[in-house]
Each structure stands twice: as C-alpha cells, then as structure tokens.
mmCIF file of C-alpha atoms (C1' of nucleotides) in Angstrom:
data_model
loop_
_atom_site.group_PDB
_atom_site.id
_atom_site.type_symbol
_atom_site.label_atom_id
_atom_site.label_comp_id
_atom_site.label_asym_id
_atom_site.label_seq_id
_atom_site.Cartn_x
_atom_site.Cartn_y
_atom_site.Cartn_z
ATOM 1 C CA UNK A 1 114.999 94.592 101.355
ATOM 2 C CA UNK A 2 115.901 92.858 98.904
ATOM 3 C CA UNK A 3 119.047 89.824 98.913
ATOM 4 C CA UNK A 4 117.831 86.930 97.953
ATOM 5 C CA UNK A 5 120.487 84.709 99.253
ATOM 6 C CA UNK A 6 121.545 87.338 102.113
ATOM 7 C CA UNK A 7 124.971 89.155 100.507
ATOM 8 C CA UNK A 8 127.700 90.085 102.071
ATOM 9 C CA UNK A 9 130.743 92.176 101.135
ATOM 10 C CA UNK A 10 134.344 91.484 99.835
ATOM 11 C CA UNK A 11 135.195 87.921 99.071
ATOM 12 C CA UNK A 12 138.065 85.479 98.981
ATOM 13 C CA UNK A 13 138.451 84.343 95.387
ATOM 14 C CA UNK A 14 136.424 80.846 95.100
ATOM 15 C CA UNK A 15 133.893 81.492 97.514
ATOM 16 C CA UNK A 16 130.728 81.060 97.292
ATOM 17 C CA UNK A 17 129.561 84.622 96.349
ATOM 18 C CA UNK A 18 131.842 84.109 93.501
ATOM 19 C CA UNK A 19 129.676 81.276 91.841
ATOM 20 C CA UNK A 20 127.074 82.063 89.159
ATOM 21 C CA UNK A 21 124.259 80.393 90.730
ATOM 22 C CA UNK A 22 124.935 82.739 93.921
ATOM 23 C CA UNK A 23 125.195 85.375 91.729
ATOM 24 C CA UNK A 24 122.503 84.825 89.419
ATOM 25 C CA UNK A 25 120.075 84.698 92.568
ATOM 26 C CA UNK A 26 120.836 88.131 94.383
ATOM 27 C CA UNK A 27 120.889 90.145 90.769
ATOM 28 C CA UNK A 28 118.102 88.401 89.759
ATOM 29 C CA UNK A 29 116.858 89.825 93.070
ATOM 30 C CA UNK A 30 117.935 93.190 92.133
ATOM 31 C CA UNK A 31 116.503 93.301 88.613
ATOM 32 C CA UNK A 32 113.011 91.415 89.397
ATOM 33 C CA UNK A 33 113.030 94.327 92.346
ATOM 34 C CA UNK A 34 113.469 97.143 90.033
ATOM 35 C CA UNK A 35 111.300 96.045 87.261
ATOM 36 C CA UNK A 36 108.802 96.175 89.838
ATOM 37 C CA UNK A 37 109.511 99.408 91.619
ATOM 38 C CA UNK A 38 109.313 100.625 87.430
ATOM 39 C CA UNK A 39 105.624 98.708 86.570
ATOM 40 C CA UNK A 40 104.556 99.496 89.823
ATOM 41 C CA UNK A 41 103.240 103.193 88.077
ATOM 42 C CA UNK A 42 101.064 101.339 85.776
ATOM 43 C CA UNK A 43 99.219 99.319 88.155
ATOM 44 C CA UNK A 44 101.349 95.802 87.485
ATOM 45 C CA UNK A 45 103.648 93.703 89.192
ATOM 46 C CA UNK A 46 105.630 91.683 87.431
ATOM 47 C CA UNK A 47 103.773 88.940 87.525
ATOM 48 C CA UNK A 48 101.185 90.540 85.673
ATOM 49 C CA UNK A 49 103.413 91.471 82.900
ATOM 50 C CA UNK A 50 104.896 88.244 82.446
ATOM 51 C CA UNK A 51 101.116 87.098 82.057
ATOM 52 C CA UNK A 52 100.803 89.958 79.488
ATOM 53 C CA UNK A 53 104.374 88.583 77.965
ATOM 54 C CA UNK A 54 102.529 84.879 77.703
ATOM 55 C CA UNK A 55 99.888 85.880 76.109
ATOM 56 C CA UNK A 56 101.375 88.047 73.668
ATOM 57 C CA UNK A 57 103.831 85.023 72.538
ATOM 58 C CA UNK A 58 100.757 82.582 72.079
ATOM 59 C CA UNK A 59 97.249 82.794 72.819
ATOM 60 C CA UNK A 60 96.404 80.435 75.416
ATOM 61 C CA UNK A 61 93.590 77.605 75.616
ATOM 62 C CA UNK A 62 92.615 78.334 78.954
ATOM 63 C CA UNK A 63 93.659 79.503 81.919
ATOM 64 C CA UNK A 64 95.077 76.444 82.754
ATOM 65 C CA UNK A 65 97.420 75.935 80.180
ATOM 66 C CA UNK A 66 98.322 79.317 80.608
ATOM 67 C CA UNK A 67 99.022 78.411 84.192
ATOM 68 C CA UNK A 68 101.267 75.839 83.327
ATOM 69 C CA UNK A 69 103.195 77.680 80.916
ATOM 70 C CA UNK A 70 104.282 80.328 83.494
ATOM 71 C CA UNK A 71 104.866 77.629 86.465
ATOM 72 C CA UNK A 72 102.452 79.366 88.881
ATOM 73 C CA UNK A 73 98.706 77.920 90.895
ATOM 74 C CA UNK A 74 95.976 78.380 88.073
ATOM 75 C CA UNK A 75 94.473 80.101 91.029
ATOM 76 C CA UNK A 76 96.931 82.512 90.969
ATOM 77 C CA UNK A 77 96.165 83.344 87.104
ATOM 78 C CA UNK A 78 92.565 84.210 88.118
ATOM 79 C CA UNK A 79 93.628 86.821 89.976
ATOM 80 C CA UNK A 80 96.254 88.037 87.781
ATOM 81 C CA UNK A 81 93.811 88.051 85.074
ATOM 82 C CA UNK A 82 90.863 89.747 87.005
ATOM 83 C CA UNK A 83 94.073 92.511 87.634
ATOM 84 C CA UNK A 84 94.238 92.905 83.876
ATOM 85 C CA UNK A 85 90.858 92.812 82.798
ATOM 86 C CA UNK A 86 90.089 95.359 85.387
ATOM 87 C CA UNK A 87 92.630 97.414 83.437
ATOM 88 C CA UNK A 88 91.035 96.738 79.923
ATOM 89 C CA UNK A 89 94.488 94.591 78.807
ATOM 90 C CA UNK A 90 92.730 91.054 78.723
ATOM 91 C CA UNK A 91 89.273 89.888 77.702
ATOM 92 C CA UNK A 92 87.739 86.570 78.870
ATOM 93 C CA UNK A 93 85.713 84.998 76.512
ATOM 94 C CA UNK A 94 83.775 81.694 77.298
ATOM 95 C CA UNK A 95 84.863 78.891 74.638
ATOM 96 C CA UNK A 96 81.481 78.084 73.053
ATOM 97 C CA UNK A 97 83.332 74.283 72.666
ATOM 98 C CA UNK A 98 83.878 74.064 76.020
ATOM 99 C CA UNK A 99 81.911 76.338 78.279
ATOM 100 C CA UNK A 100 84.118 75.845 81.132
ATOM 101 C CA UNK A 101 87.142 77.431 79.637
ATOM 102 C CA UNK A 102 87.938 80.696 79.311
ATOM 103 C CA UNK A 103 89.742 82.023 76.234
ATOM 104 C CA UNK A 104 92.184 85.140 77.091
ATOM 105 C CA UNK A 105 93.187 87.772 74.610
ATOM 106 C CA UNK A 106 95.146 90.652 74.393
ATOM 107 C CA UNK A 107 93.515 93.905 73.781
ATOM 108 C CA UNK A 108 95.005 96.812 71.810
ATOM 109 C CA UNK A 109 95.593 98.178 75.113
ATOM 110 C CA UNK A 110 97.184 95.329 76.565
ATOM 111 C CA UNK A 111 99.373 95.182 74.249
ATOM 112 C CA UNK A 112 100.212 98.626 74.260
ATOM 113 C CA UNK A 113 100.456 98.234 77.781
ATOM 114 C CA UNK A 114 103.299 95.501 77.466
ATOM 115 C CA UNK A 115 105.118 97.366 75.146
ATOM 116 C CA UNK A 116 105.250 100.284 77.601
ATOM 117 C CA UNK A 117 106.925 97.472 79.766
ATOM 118 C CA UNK A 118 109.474 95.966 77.241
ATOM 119 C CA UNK A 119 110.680 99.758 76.968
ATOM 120 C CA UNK A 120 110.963 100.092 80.840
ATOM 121 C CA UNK A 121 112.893 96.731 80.524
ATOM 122 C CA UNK A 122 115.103 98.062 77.844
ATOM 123 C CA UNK A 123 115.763 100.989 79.440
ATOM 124 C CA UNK A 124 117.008 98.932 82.733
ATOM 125 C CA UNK A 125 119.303 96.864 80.761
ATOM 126 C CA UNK A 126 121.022 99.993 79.542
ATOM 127 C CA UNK A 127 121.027 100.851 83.234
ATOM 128 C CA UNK A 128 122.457 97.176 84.583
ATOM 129 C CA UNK A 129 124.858 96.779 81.781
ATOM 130 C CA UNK A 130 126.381 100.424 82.048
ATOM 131 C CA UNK A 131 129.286 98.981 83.116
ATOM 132 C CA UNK A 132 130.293 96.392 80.871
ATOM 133 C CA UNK A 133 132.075 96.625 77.630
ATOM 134 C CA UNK A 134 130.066 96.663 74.253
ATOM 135 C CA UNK A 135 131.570 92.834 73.781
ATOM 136 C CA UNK A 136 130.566 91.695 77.391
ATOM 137 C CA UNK A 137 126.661 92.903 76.771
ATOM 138 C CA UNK A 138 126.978 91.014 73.653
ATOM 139 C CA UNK A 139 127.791 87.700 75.776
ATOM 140 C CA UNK A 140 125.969 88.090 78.494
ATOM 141 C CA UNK A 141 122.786 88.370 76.509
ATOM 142 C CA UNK A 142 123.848 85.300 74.424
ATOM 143 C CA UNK A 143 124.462 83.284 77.294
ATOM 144 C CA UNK A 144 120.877 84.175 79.374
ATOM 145 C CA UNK A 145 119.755 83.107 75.785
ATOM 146 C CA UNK A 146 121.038 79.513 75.692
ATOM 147 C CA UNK A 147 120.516 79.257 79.579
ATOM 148 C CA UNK A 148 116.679 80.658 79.049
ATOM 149 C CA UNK A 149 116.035 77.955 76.486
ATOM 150 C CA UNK A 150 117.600 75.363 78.191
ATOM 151 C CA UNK A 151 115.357 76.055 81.711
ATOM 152 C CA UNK A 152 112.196 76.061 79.002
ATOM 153 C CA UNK A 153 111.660 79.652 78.554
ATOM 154 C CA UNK A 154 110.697 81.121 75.457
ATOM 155 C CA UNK B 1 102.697 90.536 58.306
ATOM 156 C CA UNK B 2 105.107 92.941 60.955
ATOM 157 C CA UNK B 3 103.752 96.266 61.850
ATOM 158 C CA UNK B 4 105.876 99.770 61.361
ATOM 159 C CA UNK B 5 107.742 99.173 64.682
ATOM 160 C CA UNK B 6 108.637 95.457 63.649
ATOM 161 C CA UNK B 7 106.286 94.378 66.783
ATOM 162 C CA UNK B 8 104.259 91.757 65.802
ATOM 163 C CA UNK B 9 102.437 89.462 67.939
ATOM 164 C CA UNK B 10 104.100 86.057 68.780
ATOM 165 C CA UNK B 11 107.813 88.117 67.778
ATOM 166 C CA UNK B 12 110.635 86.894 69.980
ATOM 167 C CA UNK B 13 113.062 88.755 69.109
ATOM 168 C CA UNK B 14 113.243 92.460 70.741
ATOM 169 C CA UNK B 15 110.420 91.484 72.632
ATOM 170 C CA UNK B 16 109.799 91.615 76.634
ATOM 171 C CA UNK B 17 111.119 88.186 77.095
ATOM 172 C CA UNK B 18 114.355 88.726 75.851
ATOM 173 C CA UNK B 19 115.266 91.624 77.532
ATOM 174 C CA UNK B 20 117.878 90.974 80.268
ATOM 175 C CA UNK B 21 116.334 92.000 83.079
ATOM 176 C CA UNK B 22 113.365 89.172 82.429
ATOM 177 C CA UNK B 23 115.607 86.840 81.509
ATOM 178 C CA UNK B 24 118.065 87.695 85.078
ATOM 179 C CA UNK B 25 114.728 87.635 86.940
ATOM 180 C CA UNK B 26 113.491 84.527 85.815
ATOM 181 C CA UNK B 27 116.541 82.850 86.037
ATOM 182 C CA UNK B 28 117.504 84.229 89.126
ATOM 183 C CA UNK B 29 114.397 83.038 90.779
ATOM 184 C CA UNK B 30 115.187 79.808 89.107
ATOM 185 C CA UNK B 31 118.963 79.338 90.931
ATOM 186 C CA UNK B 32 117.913 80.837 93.734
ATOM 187 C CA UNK B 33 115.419 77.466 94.165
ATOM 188 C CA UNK B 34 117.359 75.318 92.970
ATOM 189 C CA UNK B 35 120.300 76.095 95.427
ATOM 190 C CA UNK B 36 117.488 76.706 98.068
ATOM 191 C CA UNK B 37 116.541 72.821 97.394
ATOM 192 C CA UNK B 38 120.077 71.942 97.897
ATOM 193 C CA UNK B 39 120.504 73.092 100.970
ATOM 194 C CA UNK B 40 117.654 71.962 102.509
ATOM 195 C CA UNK B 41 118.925 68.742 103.478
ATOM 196 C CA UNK B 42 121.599 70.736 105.207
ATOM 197 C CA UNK B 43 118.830 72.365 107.554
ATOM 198 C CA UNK B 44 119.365 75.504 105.729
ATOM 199 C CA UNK B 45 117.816 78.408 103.634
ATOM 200 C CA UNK B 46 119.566 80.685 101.278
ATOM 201 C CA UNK B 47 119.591 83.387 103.971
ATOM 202 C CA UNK B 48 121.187 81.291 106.401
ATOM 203 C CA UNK B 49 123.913 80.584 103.637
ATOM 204 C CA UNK B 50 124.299 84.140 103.211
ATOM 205 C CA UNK B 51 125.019 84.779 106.814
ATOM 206 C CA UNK B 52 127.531 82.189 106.878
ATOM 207 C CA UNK B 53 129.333 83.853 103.637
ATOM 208 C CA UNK B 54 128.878 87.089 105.255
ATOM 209 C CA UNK B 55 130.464 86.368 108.530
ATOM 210 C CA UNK B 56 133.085 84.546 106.575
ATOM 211 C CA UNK B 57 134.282 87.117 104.645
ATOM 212 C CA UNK B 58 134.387 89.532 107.809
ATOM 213 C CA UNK B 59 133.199 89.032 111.661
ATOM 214 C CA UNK B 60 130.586 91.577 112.367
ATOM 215 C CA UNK B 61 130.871 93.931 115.273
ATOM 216 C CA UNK B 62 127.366 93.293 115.923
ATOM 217 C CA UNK B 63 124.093 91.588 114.701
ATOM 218 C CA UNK B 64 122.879 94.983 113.608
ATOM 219 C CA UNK B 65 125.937 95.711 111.308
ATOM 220 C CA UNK B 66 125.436 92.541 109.729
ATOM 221 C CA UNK B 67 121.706 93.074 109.140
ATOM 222 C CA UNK B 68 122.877 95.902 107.285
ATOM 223 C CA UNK B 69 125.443 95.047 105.812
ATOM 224 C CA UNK B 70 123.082 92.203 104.513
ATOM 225 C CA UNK B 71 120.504 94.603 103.612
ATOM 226 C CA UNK B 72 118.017 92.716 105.674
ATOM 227 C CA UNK B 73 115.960 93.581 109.043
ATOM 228 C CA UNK B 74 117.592 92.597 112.389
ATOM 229 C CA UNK B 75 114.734 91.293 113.656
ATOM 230 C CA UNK B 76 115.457 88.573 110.398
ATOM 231 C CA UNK B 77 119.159 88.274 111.515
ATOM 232 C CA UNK B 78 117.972 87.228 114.753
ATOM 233 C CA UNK B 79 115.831 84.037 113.725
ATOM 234 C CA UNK B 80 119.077 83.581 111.201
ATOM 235 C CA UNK B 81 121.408 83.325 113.503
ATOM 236 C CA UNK B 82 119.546 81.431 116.567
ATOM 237 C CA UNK B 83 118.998 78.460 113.691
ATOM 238 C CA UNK B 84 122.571 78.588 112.663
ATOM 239 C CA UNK B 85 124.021 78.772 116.534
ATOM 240 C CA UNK B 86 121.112 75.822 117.108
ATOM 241 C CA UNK B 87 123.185 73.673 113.997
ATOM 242 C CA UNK B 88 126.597 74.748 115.951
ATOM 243 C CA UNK B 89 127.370 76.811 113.069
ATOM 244 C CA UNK B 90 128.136 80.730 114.857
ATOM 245 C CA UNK B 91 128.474 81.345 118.422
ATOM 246 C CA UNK B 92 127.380 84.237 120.279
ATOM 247 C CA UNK B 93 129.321 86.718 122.794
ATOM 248 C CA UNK B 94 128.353 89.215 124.662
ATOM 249 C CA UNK B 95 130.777 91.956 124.009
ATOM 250 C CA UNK B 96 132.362 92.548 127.741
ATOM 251 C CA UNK B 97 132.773 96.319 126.435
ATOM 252 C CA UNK B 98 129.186 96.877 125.579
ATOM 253 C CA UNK B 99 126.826 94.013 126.679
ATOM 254 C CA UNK B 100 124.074 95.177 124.561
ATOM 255 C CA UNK B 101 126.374 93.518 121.452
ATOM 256 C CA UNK B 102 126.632 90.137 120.317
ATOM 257 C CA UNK B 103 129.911 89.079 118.867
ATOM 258 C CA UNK B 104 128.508 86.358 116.271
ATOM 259 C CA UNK B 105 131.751 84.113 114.784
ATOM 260 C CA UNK B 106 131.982 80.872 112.828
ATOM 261 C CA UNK B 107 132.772 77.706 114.369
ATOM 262 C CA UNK B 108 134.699 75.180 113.139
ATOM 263 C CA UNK B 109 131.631 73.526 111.957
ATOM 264 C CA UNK B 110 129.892 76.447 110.641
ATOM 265 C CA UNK B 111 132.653 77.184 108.524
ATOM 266 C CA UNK B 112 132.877 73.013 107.389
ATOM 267 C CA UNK B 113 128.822 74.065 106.559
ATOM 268 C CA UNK B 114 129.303 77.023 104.281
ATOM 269 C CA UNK B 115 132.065 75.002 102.519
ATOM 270 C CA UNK B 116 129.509 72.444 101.631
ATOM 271 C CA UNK B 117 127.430 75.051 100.553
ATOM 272 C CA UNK B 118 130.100 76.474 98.407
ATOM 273 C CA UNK B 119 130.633 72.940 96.539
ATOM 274 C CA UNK B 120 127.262 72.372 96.279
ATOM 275 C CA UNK B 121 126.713 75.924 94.769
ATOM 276 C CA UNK B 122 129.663 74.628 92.207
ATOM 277 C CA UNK B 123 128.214 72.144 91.360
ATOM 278 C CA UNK B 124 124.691 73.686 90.611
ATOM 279 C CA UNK B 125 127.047 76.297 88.092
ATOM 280 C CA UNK B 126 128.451 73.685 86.226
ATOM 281 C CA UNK B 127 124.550 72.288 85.400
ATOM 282 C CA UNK B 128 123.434 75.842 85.202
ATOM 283 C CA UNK B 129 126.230 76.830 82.345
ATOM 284 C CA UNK B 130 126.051 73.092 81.192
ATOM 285 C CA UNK B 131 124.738 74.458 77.876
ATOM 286 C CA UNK B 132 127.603 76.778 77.352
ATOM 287 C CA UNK B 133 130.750 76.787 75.895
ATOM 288 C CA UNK B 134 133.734 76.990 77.887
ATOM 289 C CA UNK B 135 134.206 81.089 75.881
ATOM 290 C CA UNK B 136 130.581 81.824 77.581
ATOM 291 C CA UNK B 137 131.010 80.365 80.346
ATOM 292 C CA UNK B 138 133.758 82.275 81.161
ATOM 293 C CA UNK B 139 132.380 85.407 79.698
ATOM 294 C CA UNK B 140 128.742 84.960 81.815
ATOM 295 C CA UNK B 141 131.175 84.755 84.950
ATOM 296 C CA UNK B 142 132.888 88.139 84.893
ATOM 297 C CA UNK B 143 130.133 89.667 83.557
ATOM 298 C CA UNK B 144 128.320 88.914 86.592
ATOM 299 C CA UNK B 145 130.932 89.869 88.403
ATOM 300 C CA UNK B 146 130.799 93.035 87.008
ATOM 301 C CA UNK B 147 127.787 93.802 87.376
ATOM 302 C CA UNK B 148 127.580 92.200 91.582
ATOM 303 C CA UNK B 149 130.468 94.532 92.096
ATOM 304 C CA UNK B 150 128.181 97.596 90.770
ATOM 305 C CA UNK B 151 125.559 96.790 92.794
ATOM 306 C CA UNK B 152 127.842 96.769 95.547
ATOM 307 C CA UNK B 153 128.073 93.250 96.104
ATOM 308 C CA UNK B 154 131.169 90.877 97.127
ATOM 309 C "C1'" DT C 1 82.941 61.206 87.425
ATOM 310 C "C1'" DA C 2 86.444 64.496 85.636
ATOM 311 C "C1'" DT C 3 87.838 69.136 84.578
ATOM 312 C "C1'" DT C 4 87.800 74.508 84.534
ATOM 313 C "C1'" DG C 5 87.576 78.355 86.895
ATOM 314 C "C1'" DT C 6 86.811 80.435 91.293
ATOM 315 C "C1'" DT C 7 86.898 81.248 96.186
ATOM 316 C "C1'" DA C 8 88.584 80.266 100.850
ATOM 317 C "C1'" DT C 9 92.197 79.139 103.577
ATOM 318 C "C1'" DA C 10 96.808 78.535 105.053
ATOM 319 C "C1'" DC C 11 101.633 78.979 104.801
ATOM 320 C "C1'" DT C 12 106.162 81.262 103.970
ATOM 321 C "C1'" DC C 13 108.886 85.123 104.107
ATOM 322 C "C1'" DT C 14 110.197 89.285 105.988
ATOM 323 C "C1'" DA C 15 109.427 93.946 107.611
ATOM 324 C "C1'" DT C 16 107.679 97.136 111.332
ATOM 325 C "C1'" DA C 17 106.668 97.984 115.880
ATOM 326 C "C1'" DA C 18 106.697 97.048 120.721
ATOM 327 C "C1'" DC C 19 109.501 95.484 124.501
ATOM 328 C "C1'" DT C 20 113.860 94.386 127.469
ATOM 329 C "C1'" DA C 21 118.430 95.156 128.805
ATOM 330 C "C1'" DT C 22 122.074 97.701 128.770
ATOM 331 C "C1'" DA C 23 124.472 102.183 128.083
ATOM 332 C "C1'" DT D 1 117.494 109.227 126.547
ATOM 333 C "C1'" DA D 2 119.435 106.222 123.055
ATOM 334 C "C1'" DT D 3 120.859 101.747 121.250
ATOM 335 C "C1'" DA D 4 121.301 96.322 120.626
ATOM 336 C "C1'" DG D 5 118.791 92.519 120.635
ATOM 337 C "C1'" DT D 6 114.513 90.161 120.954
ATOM 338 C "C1'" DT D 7 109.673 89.179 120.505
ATOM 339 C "C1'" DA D 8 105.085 90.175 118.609
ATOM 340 C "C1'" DT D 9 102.467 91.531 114.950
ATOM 341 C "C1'" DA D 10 101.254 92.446 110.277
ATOM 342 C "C1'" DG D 11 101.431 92.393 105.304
ATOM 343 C "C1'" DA D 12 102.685 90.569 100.777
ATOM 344 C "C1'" DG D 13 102.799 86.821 97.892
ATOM 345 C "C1'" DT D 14 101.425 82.406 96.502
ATOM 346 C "C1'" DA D 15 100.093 77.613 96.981
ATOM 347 C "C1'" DT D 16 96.602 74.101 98.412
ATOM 348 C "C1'" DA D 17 92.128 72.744 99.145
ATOM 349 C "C1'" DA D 18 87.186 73.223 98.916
ATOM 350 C "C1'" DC D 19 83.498 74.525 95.785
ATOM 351 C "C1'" DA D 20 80.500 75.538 91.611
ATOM 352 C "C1'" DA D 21 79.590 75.027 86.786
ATOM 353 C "C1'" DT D 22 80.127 72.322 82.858
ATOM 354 C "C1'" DA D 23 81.498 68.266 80.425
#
DNA sequence: TATTGTTATACTCTATAACTATA
DNA sequence: TATAGTTATAGAGTATAACAATA
C-alpha cells in the first residue's frame, strides 16, 4: 500500500488534502513507489540509484561524505554500496592518503546502469504528467526546480 | 568535453536528478516529515491525519471501507483509529443492523484536531513555496491537483 | 584519542495471517 | 460458511550503537 499520509476521497475546497505539502507527500508516495516497482528489474531500489545519481554528480571522498550528502546512516551506504559493487556499478578503492577511506567510482557499467534509470524516470514523467497541458509541465518542473534547490538538492 | 548523447559526468541538466519523479520523491519524502514533525506534538502521525481527512470528507460504513478506501490494511485502520478514539477524536458504534460493523464518526474534538492539522499543513505550504512566485505558486497548486485527481485522489 | 568503515542490534512501519464474534 | 474487527506475527527499511582498522 502505498498513502503516505492515508488519502481519502472528494474534498471540501480548503481542506487539508487540498494543500501542497499534503499533496506533495502522497504523490511523492506514488512516484517514489513506481520508480521502484520500475528499478526493481535491475536489481535496485531507489535508494541505490540515488547513490548511483550522487556519485555520478561528484565523486565522493568517502563514504562518509557521501553519506551526508544523501541524508542517510553511513551504515546504510555500506550496504548500498556492497549492493552495487556486487553488480559491477561501483569500485572501492582504499585512499593510499588515508587508508581508512574508501574512494567510490562509477564504472562504465554503473553509469550505464543509471542512465537505464534516468530513461525509466523519463518515461514516468511522460506517464505522471499525461494529463497536464504542455504549459503546466513547463511549471511544474520549474517550480520542483526552485523548491529542489532551496531543500539543498542538486 | 560532452559525449554524443550530451551525457557527461557531473551534467545536471537532463540528468536523473532532474527528472520529476526524483525530484516529487525526494520532496515528497521531505513534506511528508516535515508535516509528520508537526503533528507530533498533537499526538499524531500522518496516517492518523489522513483518517481524520478521510472520515471528514465522508463517514465510512465501516472500518474496512475506509481501509480501502485509504488504500491501507485494516488491521492498520484498527491501531489508527483506537489512538484517535483514545485522543477523543472518532467514536465507535456498533451498527445495531449488523454488529460485526463499527460506525467510526468525528467528534467535536476530532474535527477541532484535523482543523489544526489543516492550518498547520498551511502553514508548512507557504514555507514550502516560500521560494516561489505568487505565478508558480499558483501554477505548482493545480498542477498537483491535477495530477492527485489522476491518481484518484481527493 | 579520533575517525572510517563495518557489523550487530533495535526500532518503526505496515502487511499477512490467525482468531473472535457476529451473520 | 462468510465477513468485520481484532490480535499476533513477520518482513522491509533504516537508524543507532558496538567494533575493528587506521590515523
């Protein structure tokens, strides 16, 4: 199942399913659902491509950082990563500096991998947005834009 | 130095992140916290919000209807509902027709609760959109509306 | 002693299945 | 026998805490 917020149906203008935030959460729900049910056939979750989406935007230090940068447990990028390396996406390699850290990188089939992904993902937004105008997908985007940057993502 | 396809690592633009399904999912996670955190001073989760907008908008013939009309488990409905009756907010009647059926309606208070909710959700959009102009604000709305309504939400 | 990565553990959420009572 | 509600159990997902290696 799959509501974040628990939705009902047919609403009295100004309630609370009206708002954005409300909104937001439960098709956020949706999409984050289907993205999954989509990446599921390659062996990811979305997690896992949003790792692949990090890295591929700026190598990271260490796993750490990398951590940081998506707002999850560094313990959770361990496993993420061991996911990925198991699939020949990622390679650790020990920073000779700094023996403790490990360096992740992309591989030319990780990145093939997430562009197999971003064409799932365009493919849904043609899907989602079937029902707006050619104007309203034009705002929409523009507006996740601005609100993306302002909440610190890329 | 961009590649045939125009995909070159570190590219923003057309990439993953900028699809709008990531960028729904993220920040649908994102609200969907944030209001979570509202609430909790309230005693409440997002789900227990939902019921409240869900039996506001129509009384449910039964726990069961709701739970699917919610597109959640009864069994979750259940532990929903016994917080919300323990807060005062619903009350439950045994339907003298069929005494297998609970009758679950709003108090008084239960409906004062989701209307705190409600402004607090408000509020939360006008932070949210902060970053907006008043054009994209109003644009972001009914596209989301839109787009709930397709997914055959409120 | 402090930090990186890892492993172990626990907690939250929610679904499925088993059970009770009504029908 | 079938259905509504409840309770019990299980699984996914992820964080926190303990631990090992390195600094």
């Amino acid at each position: 199942m799959s509501d974040v917020n628990g939705a009902a149906a047919g609403e009295s203008p100004g309630g609370l399913t009206s708002t954005t935030v409300f909104r937001l959460g439960v098709l956020g729900t949706l999409a984050g659902d289907r993205f999954g049910r989509e990446v599921e056939g390659l062996g990811l979750k979305p997690k896992h491509v949003g790792l692949l989406a990090a890295l591929d935007l700026a190598a990271a230090a260490s796993q750490q950082e990398l951590a940081a940068r998506m707002g999850v447990a560094p313990s959770l990028v361990v496993s993420l990563a061991d996911t990925l390396e198991g699939l020949g996406a990622l390679q650790r390699i020990r920073d000779p500096q700094d023996r403790r850290r490990q360096v992740l990188t992309l591989t030319p089939q990780g990145r093939e991998l997430l562009e197999r992904c971003t064409g799932l993902a365009r493919t849904l937004d043609e899907e989602f947005t079937a029902g707006l105008t050619q104007d309203q997908r034009t705002a929409l985007a523009e507006a996740l834009r601005v609100l993306a940057h302002r909440a610190g993502l890329p």
